[in-house]
């Protein structure tokens, strides 16, 4: 256990991400005190039962009092509300960060309300599972994963350094880019994949010629992989698409163009185009495995099921 | 070890599927002799080195001599060639089955050449991984998975029973349907998912604003899941799309319509439509887990990477 980085850390929103942060802060002793806040009484009670923190507050203002670091872990549509509710109660030297999957919108929502823009360091840990809520979290979630920091033009360098250090101590590798570039990158590496997954699962559910029981039985042919992403939290994902509209529509436009080309190749029995497309996509998986972002075992190592 | 079902089983094509069958037949003693045939000298040498069978033949005619069961495990585009090359050498009582991912086309390709249509029982084990070749197989591949038999109008009931028994002894649950219905079901549970996965990985590879290294680094946001299916064998998948064209185009048409509706919902900030779509897709994953076709652990149990 190392020196604590902060006396009090306040976590607003104790779902999958907030509770994973709480667990790791506790495990590593990164703060003397963890204050947990959630607007849901059930989530708060669950967090208390799980012993995720030291104090539990329904009121964000009470949670951030005395906190050197405030981490907002709510769906991106609630970022503005959180900023408004914490602003009057922030300590003068408090750092504010978040974990939202979209960054430009979060900056637009939060920045105008915060008393000291230089101490706001937006962040997005690229780590998660399909589950949500306080019990879904675990201390190792950020291990071996990237956390993207998206400082604004007003972010102070020392604030950036301290929040970097915090994420590294949570187990993450840290990368820095603009909020706008973040939103382009994540549109393709996360938002579009979720949209496609939700969509294909919906399509399968609507077919008349194929029953739902057949879809379930024969899902090991590939379909089941998509159902994992499509089991993710609806509120979180609704907010992501509402708040990263331009970048998602742009990525989706590219995807649909490419899909039309494959459709044409199938219609005209153009085996060469199909073969070439299916060949060049292999290299990317190799790269992901080599970069330590995926396990090498076949079928995600899923032999049991 | 139970009684052998056949004196000799001949396996034509010793890739992922053929070699998994060979391993399980050997392990369970389902045949006294396994004859392995592949047109690739390298695959045949590898099979010999791995000790997958008893005799190794480049010539399909030599492999099927004396065989009570012949299992064709080649890409679906090669089904006709296999039928032509084995037909003159089949024993009068030999059963013929296959493992192709498309069924109506395989029937059209093979049936006219076989000396006894009543002894032809087309099959498709809905099990696999993204790897191919003789070393990719394993004896437990079919455990807890479905194998779909698609008898033709000419298939004899006793032949169907014996091939069912064979697949059950390989570890699979057996289901029966027409080749045409099989192709509709698999278009949505397997073929379309692969097409979509290949497509999104291709789209990501082509973007100008986002580098390939960024796609790789931040792939844990969801994208990496798709790269697994998109790392599958290009020959096998080219053949699937060329041979199940109508059903795939129909499923793709539905998918694209549904995607256009989601696109519109994003463009017009229609959060209700997004939320409702993202909510109803959860039930299917629950069903797949309950049916034992998926593991319940979050993130496919992939904590290590
Ligand atoms: N899940 C992932 O894979 C992942 C990965 C990286 C980043 N993120 C981002 O991290 C954030 C949290 O995601 P999560 O998966 O942890 O979500 P989650 O499990 O659904 O938890 C969010 C929690 O925040 C609470 N909340 C909502 N509005 C609030 C408000 N105004 N004040 C206080 N609490 C509020 C929610 O309560 P109610 O239930 O009452 O609404 C819920 O308990 C999101 O911005 C998401 O985009 C998620
Ligand atoms: N992979 C899966 O997940 C999966 C699942 C269920 C069913 N299937 C089906 O099972 C079949 C085999 O798939 P697989 O994954 O095992 O493929 P694979 O690993 O690529 O192996 C196929 C083998 O067949 C050989 N071959 C091709 N044409 C031949 C011919 N005319 N005569 C003899 N051998 C020939 C290939 O040799 P060359 O390398 O020289 O071409 C190769 O060694 C396909 O029809 C596929 O649709 C696959």
Short mmCIF file of C-alpha atoms in Angstrom, two decimals, chain A residues 213-227 299-300 302-303 305, chain B residues 16-17 101 124-130 141-148 185-186 188-191 193-194 228-229 232 236-237 284-285 288-289 291-295 300:
data_model
loop_
_atom_site.label_atom_id
_atom_site.label_comp_id
_atom_site.label_asym_id
_atom_site.label_seq_id
_atom_site.Cartn_x
_atom_site.Cartn_y
_atom_site.Cartn_z
CA UNK A 213 -35.92 -20.36 -29.82
CA UNK A 214 -33.97 -21.19 -33.01
CA UNK A 215 -31.96 -17.99 -32.71
CA UNK A 216 -31.05 -18.96 -29.15
CA UNK A 217 -30.26 -22.61 -29.90
CA UNK A 218 -28.01 -21.94 -32.85
CA UNK A 219 -26.41 -18.74 -31.57
CA UNK A 220 -22.98 -20.35 -31.18
CA UNK A 221 -22.50 -19.82 -34.91
CA UNK A 222 -21.48 -16.23 -34.16
CA UNK A 223 -24.62 -14.38 -33.09
CA UNK A 224 -24.10 -14.93 -29.36
CA UNK A 225 -20.99 -12.71 -29.42
CA UNK A 226 -23.15 -9.70 -30.33
CA UNK A 227 -25.63 -10.36 -27.56
CA UNK A 299 -13.19 -18.31 -28.94
CA UNK A 300 -12.24 -15.87 -26.14
CA UNK A 302 -14.79 -19.84 -23.79
CA UNK A 303 -14.58 -23.65 -23.99
CA UNK A 305 -20.09 -23.01 -22.82
CA UNK B 16 -10.62 -27.35 -37.80
CA UNK B 17 -13.79 -29.42 -38.18
CA UNK B 101 -22.18 -24.29 -43.06
CA UNK B 124 -23.86 -28.94 -39.92
CA UNK B 125 -22.33 -28.85 -36.44
CA UNK B 126 -22.97 -25.35 -35.05
CA UNK B 127 -19.61 -25.16 -33.34
CA UNK B 128 -16.29 -23.69 -34.24
CA UNK B 129 -13.60 -21.18 -33.48
CA UNK B 130 -11.90 -18.46 -35.52
CA UNK B 141 -15.47 -28.92 -29.92
CA UNK B 142 -18.96 -30.40 -30.32
CA UNK B 143 -19.68 -30.85 -26.62
CA UNK B 144 -22.87 -29.04 -25.61
CA UNK B 145 -23.35 -27.75 -29.18
CA UNK B 146 -26.10 -28.48 -31.70
CA UNK B 147 -25.58 -30.44 -34.88
CA UNK B 148 -28.28 -29.80 -37.47
CA UNK B 185 -31.73 -19.84 -39.62
CA UNK B 186 -27.96 -19.82 -40.08
CA UNK B 188 -29.18 -14.78 -39.13
CA UNK B 189 -27.36 -16.71 -36.37
CA UNK B 190 -24.04 -17.07 -38.14
CA UNK B 191 -23.63 -15.72 -41.67
CA UNK B 193 -22.90 -11.79 -37.87
CA UNK B 194 -19.72 -12.76 -39.71
CA UNK B 228 -12.60 -12.50 -33.50
CA UNK B 229 -15.25 -13.42 -36.08
CA UNK B 232 -12.07 -16.51 -39.51
CA UNK B 236 -14.62 -20.84 -45.92
CA UNK B 237 -16.52 -17.56 -45.56
CA UNK B 284 -32.09 -12.80 -25.79
CA UNK B 285 -28.71 -13.01 -24.09
CA UNK B 288 -28.78 -17.98 -24.62
CA UNK B 289 -27.10 -18.27 -21.23
CA UNK B 291 -29.90 -22.56 -22.82
CA UNK B 292 -26.26 -23.34 -22.00
CA UNK B 293 -24.98 -21.82 -25.24
CA UNK B 294 -22.99 -19.04 -23.53
CA UNK B 295 -21.11 -18.56 -20.28
CA UNK B 300 -16.89 -13.79 -21.79
#
